[in-house]
Amino acid sequence: MSDALHIVCPHCNAVNRIVAGRLGERPNCGKCHQPLFTGHPAELTAATFQQHIGRSDIPVLVDFWAPWCGPCKMMAPQFVQAAAQLEPRVRLAKVNTEAEQMLATQFAIRSIPTLALFRGGREVARQPGAMSASDIVQWVRSRS
Ligand SMILES: [Zn+2]
């Protein structure tokens, strides 16, 4: 029985197979050789979103935000802190809804910031409104 997980590289978007027990050993991407987990959210675009959501065997937490949104800016450092705590069990990612309006429309994002948790390619939970790092971590852990 194989317990390898598909992990999508945040730098080159290649799908890596990583043995679950080695996730915590700071694995590098087999293609671009950069760390698969950096402690920082991955920036996703329409071109890369489906690859990350659809191919990741770990849950992906997406922060839908916009540069003009005050609460989004307040939450950004909290989201980075949450990434440091949740990786490598969860991939944290950001979608700039101003630049990626197609994604915002596709997921019917009505207020920002909105956090959406994806597992196995499907959205399993959603939470609008800014949250602290500890609230984000707790929210995700209670749902994964
Ligand atoms: Zn890579």
CSV table of N, CA and C and ligand atoms in Angstrom, one decimal:
chain,number,residue,atom,x,y,z
A,1,MET,N,0.8,-1.2,0.0
A,1,MET,CA,0.0,0.0,0.0
A,1,MET,C,0.9,1.2,0.0
A,2,SER,N,0.6,2.1,-0.9
A,2,SER,CA,1.4,3.3,-1.0
A,2,SER,C,0.7,4.5,-0.3
A,3,ASP,N,1.5,5.2,0.5
A,3,ASP,CA,0.9,6.4,1.1
A,3,ASP,C,1.5,7.7,0.5
A,4,ALA,N,1.8,7.6,-0.8
A,4,ALA,CA,2.4,8.8,-1.4
A,4,ALA,C,1.2,9.8,-1.7
A,5,LEU,N,1.5,11.0,-1.5
A,5,LEU,CA,0.6,12.1,-1.8
A,5,LEU,C,1.0,12.9,-2.9
A,6,HIS,N,0.0,13.4,-3.7
A,6,HIS,CA,0.3,14.3,-4.8
A,6,HIS,C,0.4,15.7,-4.2
A,7,ILE,N,1.5,16.4,-4.4
A,7,ILE,CA,1.7,17.7,-3.9
A,7,ILE,C,2.1,18.6,-5.1
A,8,VAL,N,1.3,19.7,-5.3
A,8,VAL,CA,1.6,20.6,-6.5
A,8,VAL,C,2.6,21.6,-6.1
A,9,CYS,N,3.6,21.8,-6.9
A,9,CYS,CA,4.7,22.8,-6.6
A,9,CYS,C,4.1,24.2,-6.7
A,10,PRO,N,4.3,25.1,-5.7
A,10,PRO,CA,3.8,26.5,-5.8
A,10,PRO,C,4.7,27.3,-6.8
A,11,HIS,N,5.8,26.8,-7.2
A,11,HIS,CA,6.7,27.6,-8.1
A,11,HIS,C,6.5,27.3,-9.5
A,12,CYS,N,6.5,25.9,-9.9
A,12,CYS,CA,6.4,25.6,-11.3
A,12,CYS,C,5.1,24.8,-11.6
A,13,ASN,N,4.3,24.5,-10.6
A,13,ASN,CA,3.0,23.8,-10.7
A,13,ASN,C,3.1,22.3,-11.1
A,14,ALA,N,4.3,21.8,-11.0
A,14,ALA,CA,4.5,20.3,-11.3
A,14,ALA,C,3.9,19.5,-10.1
A,15,VAL,N,3.3,18.4,-10.5
A,15,VAL,CA,2.7,17.5,-9.5
A,15,VAL,C,3.8,16.5,-9.0
A,16,ASN,N,4.1,16.6,-7.7
A,16,ASN,CA,5.1,15.7,-7.1
A,16,ASN,C,4.4,14.6,-6.3
A,17,ARG,N,5.1,13.4,-6.2
A,17,ARG,CA,4.6,12.4,-5.3
A,17,ARG,C,5.5,12.3,-4.1
A,18,ILE,N,4.9,12.6,-3.0
A,18,ILE,CA,5.7,12.6,-1.7
A,18,ILE,C,5.1,11.6,-0.7
A,19,VAL,N,6.0,10.8,-0.2
A,19,VAL,CA,5.5,9.9,0.9
A,19,VAL,C,5.0,10.7,2.1
A,20,ALA,N,3.8,10.3,2.5
A,20,ALA,CA,3.2,11.2,3.6
A,20,ALA,C,4.1,11.4,4.8
A,21,GLY,N,4.8,10.4,5.2
A,21,GLY,CA,5.7,10.6,6.3
A,21,GLY,C,6.9,11.5,6.1
A,22,ARG,N,7.1,11.9,4.8
A,22,ARG,CA,8.3,12.8,4.5
A,22,ARG,C,7.8,14.2,4.3
A,23,LEU,N,6.5,14.4,4.4
A,23,LEU,CA,6.0,15.8,4.2
A,23,LEU,C,6.7,16.8,5.1
A,24,GLY,N,7.0,16.4,6.3
A,24,GLY,CA,7.6,17.3,7.3
A,24,GLY,C,9.1,17.5,7.1
A,25,GLU,N,9.7,16.8,6.1
A,25,GLU,CA,11.1,16.9,5.9
A,25,GLU,C,11.5,17.9,4.9
A,26,ARG,N,10.7,19.0,4.7
A,26,ARG,CA,11.0,20.0,3.7
A,26,ARG,C,11.3,19.5,2.4
A,27,PRO,N,10.5,18.8,1.7
A,27,PRO,CA,10.8,18.2,0.4
A,27,PRO,C,10.9,19.3,-0.6
A,28,ASN,N,11.7,19.0,-1.6
A,28,ASN,CA,11.9,19.9,-2.8
A,28,ASN,C,11.1,19.4,-4.0
A,29,CYS,N,10.8,20.2,-4.9
A,29,CYS,CA,10.1,19.9,-6.1
A,29,CYS,C,11.1,19.1,-7.0
A,30,GLY,N,10.7,18.0,-7.6
A,30,GLY,CA,11.5,17.2,-8.4
A,30,GLY,C,11.8,17.8,-9.7
A,31,LYS,N,11.0,18.8,-10.1
A,31,LYS,CA,11.2,19.5,-11.4
A,31,LYS,C,12.1,20.8,-11.3
A,32,CYS,N,11.6,21.7,-10.4
A,32,CYS,CA,12.3,23.0,-10.3
A,32,CYS,C,13.3,23.0,-9.1
A,33,HIS,N,13.2,22.0,-8.2
A,33,HIS,CA,14.1,21.8,-7.1
A,33,HIS,C,14.0,22.9,-6.0
A,34,GLN,N,12.9,23.6,-6.1
A,34,GLN,CA,12.6,24.6,-5.0
A,34,GLN,C,11.7,23.9,-3.9
A,35,PRO,N,11.7,24.5,-2.7
A,35,PRO,CA,10.9,23.9,-1.6
A,35,PRO,C,9.4,23.8,-2.0
A,36,LEU,N,8.8,22.6,-1.7
A,36,LEU,CA,7.3,22.5,-2.0
A,36,LEU,C,6.5,23.3,-1.0
A,37,PHE,N,7.1,23.5,0.2
A,37,PHE,CA,6.4,24.3,1.2
A,37,PHE,C,7.4,25.4,1.7
A,38,THR,N,6.9,26.6,1.6
A,38,THR,CA,7.8,27.8,1.9
A,38,THR,C,7.3,28.5,3.2
A,39,GLY,N,6.2,28.1,3.7
A,39,GLY,CA,5.6,28.9,4.8
A,39,GLY,C,4.8,30.1,4.4
A,40,HIS,N,4.7,30.2,3.0
A,40,HIS,CA,4.0,31.4,2.5
A,40,HIS,C,2.9,30.9,1.5
A,41,PRO,N,1.7,31.6,1.5
A,41,PRO,CA,0.7,31.2,0.6
A,41,PRO,C,1.1,31.2,-0.9
A,42,ALA,N,0.6,30.3,-1.7
A,42,ALA,CA,0.9,30.3,-3.1
A,42,ALA,C,0.0,31.3,-3.8
A,43,GLU,N,0.4,32.0,-4.8
A,43,GLU,CA,-0.4,32.9,-5.5
A,43,GLU,C,-1.0,32.1,-6.7
A,44,LEU,N,-2.3,32.0,-6.8
A,44,LEU,CA,-2.9,31.2,-7.9
A,44,LEU,C,-3.6,32.2,-8.9
A,45,THR,N,-3.5,31.7,-10.1
A,45,THR,CA,-4.2,32.5,-11.2
A,45,THR,C,-5.2,31.5,-11.9
A,46,ALA,N,-5.9,32.0,-12.9
A,46,ALA,CA,-6.8,31.2,-13.6
A,46,ALA,C,-6.0,30.0,-14.3
A,47,ALA,N,-4.8,30.3,-14.6
A,47,ALA,CA,-4.0,29.3,-15.3
A,47,ALA,C,-3.5,28.2,-14.4
A,48,THR,N,-3.4,28.4,-13.1
A,48,THR,CA,-2.8,27.5,-12.2
A,48,THR,C,-3.8,26.9,-11.2
A,49,PHE,N,-4.9,27.6,-11.1
A,49,PHE,CA,-5.9,27.3,-10.0
A,49,PHE,C,-6.3,25.8,-10.1
A,50,GLN,N,-6.8,25.4,-11.3
A,50,GLN,CA,-7.4,24.0,-11.4
A,50,GLN,C,-6.3,22.9,-11.1
A,51,GLN,N,-5.1,23.2,-11.5
A,51,GLN,CA,-4.0,22.2,-11.2
A,51,GLN,C,-3.8,22.0,-9.7
A,52,HIS,N,-3.8,23.1,-8.9
A,52,HIS,CA,-3.6,23.0,-7.5
A,52,HIS,C,-4.8,22.4,-6.8
A,53,ILE,N,-6.0,22.9,-7.2
A,53,ILE,CA,-7.2,22.4,-6.5
A,53,ILE,C,-7.5,20.9,-6.9
A,54,GLY,N,-7.3,20.6,-8.2
A,54,GLY,CA,-7.7,19.3,-8.7
A,54,GLY,C,-6.6,18.2,-8.4
A,55,ARG,N,-5.4,18.6,-8.4
A,55,ARG,CA,-4.3,17.6,-8.3
A,55,ARG,C,-3.7,17.4,-6.9
A,56,SER,N,-4.0,18.3,-6.0
A,56,SER,CA,-3.4,18.2,-4.6
A,56,SER,C,-4.2,17.1,-3.8
A,57,ASP,N,-3.4,16.3,-3.2
A,57,ASP,CA,-4.0,15.3,-2.3
A,57,ASP,C,-4.2,15.9,-0.9
A,58,ILE,N,-3.6,17.0,-0.6
A,58,ILE,CA,-3.8,17.7,0.7
A,58,ILE,C,-4.9,18.8,0.5
A,59,PRO,N,-5.6,19.2,1.5
A,59,PRO,CA,-6.6,20.2,1.3
A,59,PRO,C,-5.9,21.5,0.9
A,60,VAL,N,-6.6,22.3,0.2
A,60,VAL,CA,-6.1,23.7,-0.2
A,60,VAL,C,-7.1,24.7,0.3
A,61,LEU,N,-6.5,25.6,1.1
A,61,LEU,CA,-7.2,26.7,1.7
A,61,LEU,C,-7.0,28.0,0.8
A,62,VAL,N,-8.0,28.6,0.2
A,62,VAL,CA,-7.8,29.7,-0.7
A,62,VAL,C,-8.4,31.0,0.0
A,63,ASP,N,-7.6,32.0,0.0
A,63,ASP,CA,-8.0,33.4,0.4
A,63,ASP,C,-8.3,34.2,-0.8
A,64,PHE,N,-9.6,34.4,-1.0
A,64,PHE,CA,-10.0,35.3,-2.1
A,64,PHE,C,-10.0,36.7,-1.6
A,65,TRP,N,-9.1,37.6,-2.2
A,65,TRP,CA,-8.9,38.9,-1.7
A,65,TRP,C,-8.8,39.9,-2.8
A,66,ALA,N,-8.6,41.2,-2.5
A,66,ALA,CA,-8.4,42.2,-3.5
A,66,ALA,C,-7.5,43.3,-2.9
A,67,PRO,N,-6.7,44.0,-3.7
A,67,PRO,CA,-5.8,45.0,-3.2
A,67,PRO,C,-6.4,46.2,-2.6
A,68,TRP,N,-7.7,46.5,-3.0
A,68,TRP,CA,-8.4,47.7,-2.5
A,68,TRP,C,-9.1,47.4,-1.2
A,69,CYS,N,-9.1,46.2,-0.7
A,69,CYS,CA,-9.9,45.8,0.4
A,69,CYS,C,-9.1,45.9,1.7
A,70,GLY,N,-9.5,46.8,2.6
A,70,GLY,CA,-8.8,47.0,3.9
A,70,GLY,C,-8.8,45.8,4.8
A,71,PRO,N,-9.9,45.1,5.0
A,71,PRO,CA,-9.9,43.9,5.9
A,71,PRO,C,-9.0,42.8,5.3
A,72,CYS,N,-8.9,42.8,3.9
A,72,CYS,CA,-8.0,41.8,3.3
A,72,CYS,C,-6.5,42.0,3.7
A,73,LYS,N,-6.2,43.3,3.6
A,73,LYS,CA,-4.8,43.7,3.9
A,73,LYS,C,-4.5,43.4,5.4
A,74,MET,N,-5.5,43.6,6.3
A,74,MET,CA,-5.3,43.3,7.7
A,74,MET,C,-5.1,41.8,7.9
A,75,MET,N,-5.9,41.0,7.1
A,75,MET,CA,-5.8,39.6,7.3
A,75,MET,C,-4.5,39.0,6.7
A,76,ALA,N,-3.9,39.6,5.7
A,76,ALA,CA,-2.8,39.0,4.9
A,76,ALA,C,-1.7,38.5,5.9
A,77,PRO,N,-1.2,39.3,6.8
A,77,PRO,CA,-0.2,38.7,7.7
A,77,PRO,C,-0.7,37.5,8.6
A,78,GLN,N,-2.0,37.6,8.9
A,78,GLN,CA,-2.5,36.5,9.7
A,78,GLN,C,-2.6,35.2,8.9
A,79,PHE,N,-2.9,35.4,7.6
A,79,PHE,CA,-2.9,34.2,6.7
A,79,PHE,C,-1.5,33.6,6.5
A,80,VAL,N,-0.5,34.5,6.5
A,80,VAL,CA,0.9,34.0,6.4
A,80,VAL,C,1.2,33.2,7.6
A,81,GLN,N,0.8,33.7,8.8
A,81,GLN,CA,1.1,33.0,10.0
A,81,GLN,C,0.4,31.6,10.1
A,82,ALA,N,-0.8,31.6,9.6
A,82,ALA,CA,-1.6,30.4,9.5
A,82,ALA,C,-0.9,29.4,8.6
A,83,ALA,N,-0.4,29.9,7.5
A,83,ALA,CA,0.4,29.0,6.5
A,83,ALA,C,1.5,28.3,7.3
A,84,ALA,N,2.2,29.1,8.1
A,84,ALA,CA,3.4,28.5,8.8
A,84,ALA,C,2.9,27.4,9.7
A,85,GLN,N,1.7,27.5,10.2
A,85,GLN,CA,1.2,26.5,11.2
A,85,GLN,C,0.6,25.3,10.5
A,86,LEU,N,-0.1,25.6,9.4
A,86,LEU,CA,-0.9,24.5,8.7
A,86,LEU,C,-0.1,23.7,7.7
A,87,GLU,N,0.9,24.3,7.1
A,87,GLU,CA,1.8,23.5,6.2
A,87,GLU,C,2.5,22.4,7.0
A,88,PRO,N,2.9,21.3,6.5
A,88,PRO,CA,2.6,20.8,5.1
A,88,PRO,C,1.3,20.0,5.0
A,89,ARG,N,0.4,20.0,6.0
A,89,ARG,CA,-0.8,19.2,5.9
A,89,ARG,C,-1.9,19.9,5.1
A,90,VAL,N,-1.7,21.2,4.9
A,90,VAL,CA,-2.7,22.0,4.1
A,90,VAL,C,-1.9,22.9,3.2
A,91,ARG,N,-2.3,23.1,2.0
A,91,ARG,CA,-1.7,24.1,1.1
A,91,ARG,C,-2.5,25.4,1.3
A,92,LEU,N,-1.9,26.5,1.6
A,92,LEU,CA,-2.5,27.8,1.6
A,92,LEU,C,-2.3,28.6,0.3
A,93,ALA,N,-3.3,29.2,-0.2
A,93,ALA,CA,-3.1,29.9,-1.5
A,93,ALA,C,-4.0,31.2,-1.5
A,94,LYS,N,-3.6,32.1,-2.4
A,94,LYS,CA,-4.4,33.3,-2.5
A,94,LYS,C,-4.8,33.6,-3.9
A,95,VAL,N,-6.0,34.1,-4.1
A,95,VAL,CA,-6.5,34.5,-5.4
A,95,VAL,C,-6.8,36.0,-5.3
A,96,ASN,N,-6.1,36.8,-6.1
A,96,ASN,CA,-6.4,38.2,-6.2
A,96,ASN,C,-7.7,38.4,-7.1
A,97,THR,N,-8.8,38.7,-6.5
A,97,THR,CA,-10.1,38.7,-7.3
A,97,THR,C,-10.2,39.8,-8.3
A,98,GLU,N,-9.3,40.9,-8.1
A,98,GLU,CA,-9.3,42.0,-9.0
A,98,GLU,C,-8.6,41.5,-10.3
A,99,ALA,N,-7.5,40.8,-10.2
A,99,ALA,CA,-6.8,40.3,-11.4
A,99,ALA,C,-7.5,39.1,-12.0
A,100,GLU,N,-8.1,38.3,-11.1
A,100,GLU,CA,-8.7,37.0,-11.6
A,100,GLU,C,-10.2,37.0,-11.4
A,101,GLN,N,-10.8,37.9,-12.2
A,101,GLN,CA,-12.3,38.1,-12.0
A,101,GLN,C,-13.1,36.9,-12.5
A,102,MET,N,-12.4,36.1,-13.4
A,102,MET,CA,-13.1,34.9,-13.9
A,102,MET,C,-13.3,33.9,-12.7
A,103,LEU,N,-12.2,33.8,-11.9
A,103,LEU,CA,-12.3,32.8,-10.8
A,103,LEU,C,-13.3,33.3,-9.7
A,104,ALA,N,-13.3,34.7,-9.5
A,104,ALA,CA,-14.2,35.2,-8.5
A,104,ALA,C,-15.7,35.0,-9.0
A,105,THR,N,-15.9,35.1,-10.3
A,105,THR,CA,-17.2,34.8,-10.8
A,105,THR,C,-17.6,33.3,-10.7
A,106,GLN,N,-16.6,32.5,-11.1
A,106,GLN,CA,-16.8,31.0,-11.1
A,106,GLN,C,-17.2,30.5,-9.7
A,107,PHE,N,-16.6,31.1,-8.7
A,107,PHE,CA,-16.9,30.7,-7.3
A,107,PHE,C,-17.9,31.6,-6.6
A,108,ALA,N,-18.5,32.5,-7.4
A,108,ALA,CA,-19.5,33.4,-6.8
A,108,ALA,C,-19.0,34.0,-5.5
A,109,ILE,N,-17.9,34.6,-5.6
A,109,ILE,CA,-17.3,35.3,-4.4
A,109,ILE,C,-18.1,36.7,-4.3
A,110,ARG,N,-18.8,36.9,-3.2
A,110,ARG,CA,-19.7,38.1,-3.1
A,110,ARG,C,-19.1,39.1,-2.1
A,111,SER,N,-18.3,38.6,-1.2
A,111,SER,CA,-17.6,39.5,-0.3
A,111,SER,C,-16.2,39.1,-0.1
A,112,ILE,N,-15.3,40.0,0.2
A,112,ILE,CA,-13.9,39.6,0.5
A,112,ILE,C,-13.5,40.3,1.8
A,113,PRO,N,-12.6,39.7,2.5
A,113,PRO,CA,-12.0,38.4,2.1
A,113,PRO,C,-13.0,37.2,2.3
A,114,THR,N,-12.8,36.2,1.5
A,114,THR,CA,-13.6,34.9,1.7
A,114,THR,C,-12.5,33.8,1.7
A,115,LEU,N,-12.6,33.0,2.7
A,115,LEU,CA,-11.8,31.8,2.7
A,115,LEU,C,-12.6,30.6,2.2
A,116,ALA,N,-12.0,29.8,1.3
A,116,ALA,CA,-12.7,28.6,0.9
A,116,ALA,C,-11.7,27.4,1.0
A,117,LEU,N,-12.2,26.3,1.5
A,117,LEU,CA,-11.4,25.1,1.7
A,117,LEU,C,-11.8,24.1,0.7
A,118,PHE,N,-10.8,23.6,-0.1
A,118,PHE,CA,-11.0,22.6,-1.1
A,118,PHE,C,-10.4,21.3,-0.7
A,119,ARG,N,-11.1,20.2,-1.0
A,119,ARG,CA,-10.5,18.9,-0.8
A,119,ARG,C,-10.9,18.0,-2.0
A,120,GLY,N,-10.0,17.3,-2.6
A,120,GLY,CA,-10.3,16.4,-3.7
A,120,GLY,C,-10.9,17.1,-4.8
A,121,GLY,N,-10.6,18.4,-5.0
A,121,GLY,CA,-11.1,19.2,-6.2
A,121,GLY,C,-12.4,19.8,-5.9
A,122,ARG,N,-13.0,19.6,-4.7
A,122,ARG,CA,-14.3,20.2,-4.4
A,122,ARG,C,-14.2,21.1,-3.2
A,123,GLU,N,-15.0,22.2,-3.3
A,123,GLU,CA,-15.1,23.1,-2.1
A,123,GLU,C,-15.9,22.4,-1.0
A,124,VAL,N,-15.3,22.4,0.2
A,124,VAL,CA,-16.0,21.7,1.3
A,124,VAL,C,-16.4,22.7,2.4
A,125,ALA,N,-15.9,23.9,2.4
A,125,ALA,CA,-16.3,24.8,3.4
A,125,ALA,C,-16.0,26.2,2.9
A,126,ARG,N,-16.7,27.2,3.4
A,126,ARG,CA,-16.5,28.6,3.0
A,126,ARG,C,-16.8,29.5,4.2
A,127,GLN,N,-15.9,30.6,4.3
A,127,GLN,CA,-16.1,31.5,5.5
A,127,GLN,C,-15.8,32.9,5.0
A,128,PRO,N,-16.8,33.8,4.9
A,128,PRO,CA,-16.5,35.2,4.6
A,128,PRO,C,-16.0,35.9,5.8
A,129,GLY,N,-15.2,37.0,5.6
A,129,GLY,CA,-14.8,37.9,6.7
A,129,GLY,C,-13.4,37.6,7.1
A,130,ALA,N,-12.7,38.7,7.6
A,130,ALA,CA,-11.4,38.6,8.1
A,130,ALA,C,-11.3,37.7,9.4
A,131,MET,N,-10.2,36.9,9.5
A,131,MET,CA,-10.0,36.1,10.7
A,131,MET,C,-8.6,36.3,11.1
A,132,SER,N,-8.4,36.0,12.4
A,132,SER,CA,-7.0,36.0,13.0
A,132,SER,C,-6.4,34.7,12.6
A,133,ALA,N,-5.0,34.6,12.7
A,133,ALA,CA,-4.3,33.4,12.4
A,133,ALA,C,-4.8,32.2,13.2
A,134,SER,N,-5.1,32.4,14.5
A,134,SER,CA,-5.5,31.3,15.3
A,134,SER,C,-6.9,30.8,14.9
A,135,ASP,N,-7.8,31.8,14.5
A,135,ASP,CA,-9.1,31.4,14.1
A,135,ASP,C,-9.1,30.7,12.8
A,136,ILE,N,-8.2,31.1,11.9
A,136,ILE,CA,-8.0,30.4,10.6
A,136,ILE,C,-7.6,28.9,10.8
A,137,VAL,N,-6.5,28.8,11.7
A,137,VAL,CA,-6.0,27.4,11.9
A,137,VAL,C,-7.1,26.6,12.5
A,138,GLN,N,-7.8,27.1,13.5
A,138,GLN,CA,-8.9,26.4,14.2
A,138,GLN,C,-10.0,26.0,13.2
A,139,TRP,N,-10.4,26.9,12.3
A,139,TRP,CA,-11.4,26.7,11.4
A,139,TRP,C,-11.1,25.6,10.4
A,140,VAL,N,-9.8,25.6,9.9
A,140,VAL,CA,-9.4,24.6,9.0
A,140,VAL,C,-9.3,23.2,9.7
A,141,ARG,N,-8.7,23.2,10.9
A,141,ARG,CA,-8.5,21.9,11.6
A,141,ARG,C,-9.8,21.3,11.9
A,142,SER,N,-10.9,22.1,12.2
A,142,SER,CA,-12.2,21.5,12.5
A,142,SER,C,-12.9,20.9,11.3
A,143,ARG,N,-12.3,21.2,10.1
A,143,ARG,CA,-12.9,20.8,8.9
A,143,ARG,C,-12.1,19.8,8.1
A,144,SER,N,-10.8,19.5,8.5
A,144,SER,CA,-10.0,18.6,7.7
A,144,SER,C,-9.7,17.3,8.5
B,1,ZN,ZN,8.6,23.1,-8.9
